[in-house]
Amino acid sequence: MTEPIVKVSGLTYYYQGEEEPALRDVNLGVYPGEFVLMIGPSGCGKSTLALCLNGIIPTVLGGRIKGRVYIDGVDTRESTVYELGTKIGIVFQDPDAQLCNLYVGEEVAFGPANLMMDKEVVLERVERALEDVGENEIKHKLIYEISGGQKQRVAIASILAMDPKIIVFDEPTANLDPLGAVQVFDLMKRINQEKGITIVVIEHNVDSVMCHADRLILMEKAIIRYSGPPRELMREKGRFILDDLGLRIPQVCELGLMMEERGVCFRPFPLTINEAVEAISLQRERLEFLPEQSTALQREKPQPVIQTDGLNFVYPDGTHAVKDASLEINKGDVVSIVGKNGSGKTTLVSLFVGLNKPTSGKGMVCGLDLATATIRELTGKVGYVFQYPEHQFVEDTVYKEVAFSLKAQKRPPEEVDARVNQVLELLGLEQMKDKHPFRLSMGQKRRLSVATMLILNTDILILDEPTTGQDRKNIDNIMEIMMETNRTGTTIILITHDMNLVAKYSNKIMIMDEGEVVFYGSKSDFFHNFSTIRSSTLVLPEIYKLAQVLREKRICQIPEVSTVEDFVSAVEVK
Amino acid sequence: MARFQYLKGNSFFHRMDPTWKFVWNFVVVGTVILNFDLLYTALWFVYAFLLAVFLAQIPIRQYLRSILLFVGIALFIALWKSVYYAEEAQVLFAWGPINVTQEGILEGFASFFRVLVIVSLSVIFTLTTDPGRMVESLIQVAKVPYRIGYTAYAALRFIPIYENEAQVITNAHQIRGVGETGKSLRSKARLYRSLLVPLLVSGIRRAQAASIAMDSRGFGAYAKRTIIHEVKVSRSTMVFVLVHIAIGAVAFYYYIILGHGIQFLG
């Protein structure tokens, strides 16, 4: 057996000024060429462990540390960060924060140049690293001109240029659209296989990376809870990961677990769509698929709340962000707006709340004309929850934050107090009343930002990327509250990249591409017509693809399903 | 913002090494303020204008747009001085308590041109200097330690990101109804105050992430780093700057040592 290339023994770490350890007696060995996936709830210590591996902890960040970390035989405490930089590199979540140069070429040259390598060597490494990530042609571009996915690939190239043996990825896809994420995962696998580089990935969004991993590590509350082959861990601990930790697992794994609970054991336990297809065909005789049920709910006559006709918006710099949008959103709809970053989604909804005035075209929101209505009038009808909760906070306690808008409306104090308490309770924030909004956890901040809009009882609620930086438990929690308000007649507009979320909650789907609405219709229409929709970024939910393959291969006649629950309820076990 | 942003181009000033260009700027400003004479400063202004249009190839419209705000300020100074002059002066005409003096007008308009020369030089500098090249030049020509130079560089990269974020936060706050009356100074102040905290929080977080990312790629490992683009100072740049230094020296000798210049009075 070879020696581990990463060896962590008895590692305990306290951040400066913290009473609770961020890591508690962590032991870990990663072998050369391994692909390790690390998951765990927010704040469990995953990112801290990553920073320990390349020596940033404790060399740069300080704090109290016990135990040892060896990278390729070198003790991180007896080495320097830059020496370790040639052995281990980290790719971080925010592509904007980790790139510090103006041009792509310089960025990739940054590391080798810091290490005083000869100019020729540096240039050759830049060339090679960009080649490896397939971004050679953007070498002379400015970093702020390129897309998020490209930035992340440039970040990877800039690490590759250091020629490391290990690369750690700390939530590398959190800011990317679905296709960008899949591309980054594929690139990781390629680097791992072709160059033999050891990979450690920390991720929430595991659907397309689980199948690449040789080993899965589960962290919880500053310790490594489980470590083992993904297949076994998913089968044995999947329920625990899903229900108790509130994390995501791939949809096919979820399906495997649910079928197992109904007495059908898939063997081998599937991690990919192909494996699931195989497992299902082996169990074919025991499964019966119910014909498609007509789920068309008899709704009352649609009442449009948003109507637009040829709506256009052009930014002062000439960017034509919304092109000729004509659409109708009805009362009680849950509309998902999907499209790659920069396709005009956020600009379109900014017109609905009056942040921008349409350049041309007509639009009515709850009887208000978009061309003339003020922000104040529109926000009386439309609540808008921004992508990053911090952006919306204006007060210094949670209570005041929620009360802010009601007070601005000069409502009587008793009424304000009653409403605020009611909303805080609904969102489970009543204990946090006097805390500063910025001191809440990620999940709590998200809930607070929803609370500040919920209290206004608006007819329409817009959520911009509600899943950013959230684990599944938080997302489910928020979405349940949204669905609750939807049942009382509130129209919900979701801007999201998360196709699983789209499939689970929305009844209408809108696809935007380069400012144009290229598709708008019901969920079933969307999945029917998927192949004809012009958009370069869509990635279908795994479970939908699975059903599609099963139908195409004529293994079974399963109706179109877009959630795991739908799949399971369409199956009868004999 | 676009008023003072680098304009791509290939003029004489675009090609000039930024450090030398900075020295040139400094020398010319120093020379202009040696003498407080209307004709002297006006001539320098005409010279600066010609340089901007011909040697820096700044489109006239862009140039006017850039200096417009300062023309207003300079005009205000000029008029102010024409009316209020501290020393004994010859009154041209009086209107109530206001005395328009000859000395006041002369000195006022000398200040007017002085301000415009300084603004024109700054406009030439900022519009023809690529920030990236400036940092390279500071490190290689001015021998600023690269750790300091690079910090400036990183800051440059973050400017568009922060601008964008500030816009998003302002929008988010408008939705909440902060500063919605818009016009009154109080609500404006409120809008800016509430903008500051989230911007600082994300700024600090991003700066920390950036410094960790830079450290992990060996930033600051050695006192020097490999130079990829070598900065070369052309001979014409040197001659151009040295000629101006010589003019400055002559002016200094004539106006200050020999005392022929008009000094600032009040």
Short mmCIF file of C-alpha atoms in Angstrom, two decimals, chain B residues 18-141:
data_model
loop_
_atom_site.label_atom_id
_atom_site.label_comp_id
_atom_site.label_asym_id
_atom_site.label_seq_id
_atom_site.Cartn_x
_atom_site.Cartn_y
_atom_site.Cartn_z
CA PRO B 18 3.51 55.88 -16.78
CA THR B 19 6.14 56.69 -14.16
CA TRP B 20 7.87 59.17 -16.50
CA LYS B 21 4.50 60.55 -17.43
CA PHE B 22 3.76 61.11 -13.78
CA VAL B 23 7.05 62.94 -13.28
CA TRP B 24 6.29 65.07 -16.35
CA ASN B 25 2.88 65.93 -14.94
CA PHE B 26 4.44 66.96 -11.66
CA VAL B 27 7.13 69.09 -13.30
CA VAL B 28 4.68 70.97 -15.51
CA VAL B 29 2.34 71.71 -12.62
CA GLY B 30 5.34 72.94 -10.65
CA THR B 31 6.39 75.21 -13.49
CA VAL B 32 2.91 76.66 -13.98
CA ILE B 33 2.53 77.76 -10.38
CA LEU B 34 5.84 79.65 -10.36
CA ASN B 35 4.27 82.78 -11.81
CA PHE B 36 0.83 84.19 -11.11
CA ASP B 37 0.49 86.05 -14.35
CA LEU B 38 -2.63 85.86 -16.50
CA LEU B 39 -0.80 85.59 -19.82
CA TYR B 40 1.70 83.03 -18.48
CA THR B 41 -0.98 80.68 -17.13
CA ALA B 42 -3.22 81.19 -20.18
CA LEU B 43 -0.35 80.18 -22.48
CA TRP B 44 0.25 77.05 -20.45
CA PHE B 45 -3.43 76.21 -20.70
CA VAL B 46 -3.35 76.55 -24.48
CA TYR B 47 -0.25 74.35 -24.53
CA ALA B 48 -1.93 71.69 -22.34
CA PHE B 49 -5.02 71.76 -24.54
CA LEU B 50 -2.93 71.26 -27.69
CA LEU B 51 -1.07 68.38 -26.09
CA ALA B 52 -4.35 66.75 -25.08
CA VAL B 53 -5.80 67.00 -28.55
CA PHE B 54 -2.74 66.28 -30.67
CA LEU B 55 -0.18 64.30 -28.67
CA ALA B 56 -2.70 62.42 -26.51
CA GLN B 57 -5.36 62.22 -29.23
CA ILE B 58 -8.20 62.72 -26.80
CA PRO B 59 -11.38 63.50 -28.76
CA ILE B 60 -12.31 67.14 -28.09
CA ARG B 61 -15.78 66.21 -26.90
CA GLN B 62 -14.36 63.76 -24.38
CA TYR B 63 -11.85 66.36 -23.24
CA LEU B 64 -14.52 69.01 -22.73
CA ARG B 65 -16.76 66.54 -20.90
CA SER B 66 -13.91 65.68 -18.56
CA ILE B 67 -13.00 69.26 -17.64
CA LEU B 68 -16.52 70.69 -17.62
CA LEU B 69 -17.14 70.28 -13.91
CA PHE B 70 -13.87 72.02 -13.13
CA VAL B 71 -14.55 74.89 -15.52
CA GLY B 72 -17.49 75.68 -13.27
CA ILE B 73 -15.37 75.61 -10.14
CA ALA B 74 -12.58 77.63 -11.77
CA LEU B 75 -15.06 80.22 -13.01
CA PHE B 76 -16.45 80.53 -9.52
CA ILE B 77 -12.97 81.17 -8.12
CA ALA B 78 -12.29 83.72 -10.86
CA LEU B 79 -15.50 85.67 -10.21
CA TRP B 80 -15.05 85.48 -6.48
CA LYS B 81 -11.59 86.98 -6.72
CA SER B 82 -12.75 89.68 -9.12
CA VAL B 83 -15.23 90.84 -6.53
CA TYR B 84 -13.38 90.31 -3.28
CA TYR B 85 -9.78 91.34 -3.35
CA ALA B 86 -7.95 91.54 -0.06
CA GLU B 87 -5.21 94.05 -0.87
CA GLU B 88 -5.36 97.67 -2.01
CA ALA B 89 -6.61 97.60 -5.55
CA GLN B 90 -7.90 99.80 -8.30
CA VAL B 91 -11.68 99.70 -8.33
CA LEU B 92 -13.09 99.48 -11.85
CA PHE B 93 -16.67 99.87 -10.82
CA ALA B 94 -18.71 99.46 -7.70
CA TRP B 95 -22.22 98.18 -7.30
CA GLY B 96 -23.52 98.44 -3.77
CA PRO B 97 -21.06 96.65 -1.49
CA ILE B 98 -19.47 94.84 -4.45
CA ASN B 99 -16.22 96.27 -5.78
CA VAL B 100 -14.88 94.87 -9.00
CA THR B 101 -11.12 95.45 -9.04
CA GLN B 102 -8.59 95.22 -11.85
CA GLU B 103 -6.09 93.22 -9.78
CA GLY B 104 -8.90 90.94 -8.75
CA ILE B 105 -9.85 90.17 -12.34
CA LEU B 106 -6.25 89.53 -13.37
CA GLU B 107 -5.54 87.25 -10.47
CA GLY B 108 -8.93 85.61 -10.65
CA PHE B 109 -8.49 84.59 -14.24
CA ALA B 110 -4.89 83.55 -13.63
CA SER B 111 -6.30 81.13 -11.03
CA PHE B 112 -8.93 80.09 -13.53
CA PHE B 113 -6.31 78.97 -16.04
CA ARG B 114 -4.12 77.51 -13.34
CA VAL B 115 -6.94 75.19 -12.26
CA LEU B 116 -7.64 74.24 -15.87
CA VAL B 117 -4.00 73.45 -16.61
CA ILE B 118 -3.85 71.12 -13.63
CA VAL B 119 -7.14 69.47 -14.62
CA SER B 120 -6.03 69.11 -18.25
CA LEU B 121 -2.82 67.41 -17.20
CA SER B 122 -4.72 65.01 -14.95
CA VAL B 123 -7.12 64.26 -17.78
CA ILE B 124 -4.21 63.53 -20.12
CA PHE B 125 -2.70 61.25 -17.52
CA THR B 126 -5.79 59.24 -16.58
CA LEU B 127 -7.21 58.92 -20.09
CA THR B 128 -3.97 57.70 -21.62
CA THR B 129 -2.66 55.46 -18.85
CA ASP B 130 -3.59 51.78 -18.72
CA PRO B 131 -3.86 51.00 -14.99
CA GLY B 132 -2.23 47.64 -15.53
CA ARG B 133 0.80 49.21 -17.22
CA MET B 134 1.01 51.82 -14.52
CA VAL B 135 1.41 49.16 -11.85
CA GLU B 136 4.04 47.36 -13.93
CA SER B 137 5.89 50.62 -14.38
CA LEU B 138 5.65 51.52 -10.69
CA ILE B 139 7.20 48.18 -9.82
CA GLN B 140 9.88 48.13 -12.52
CA VAL B 141 10.71 51.79 -13.15
#
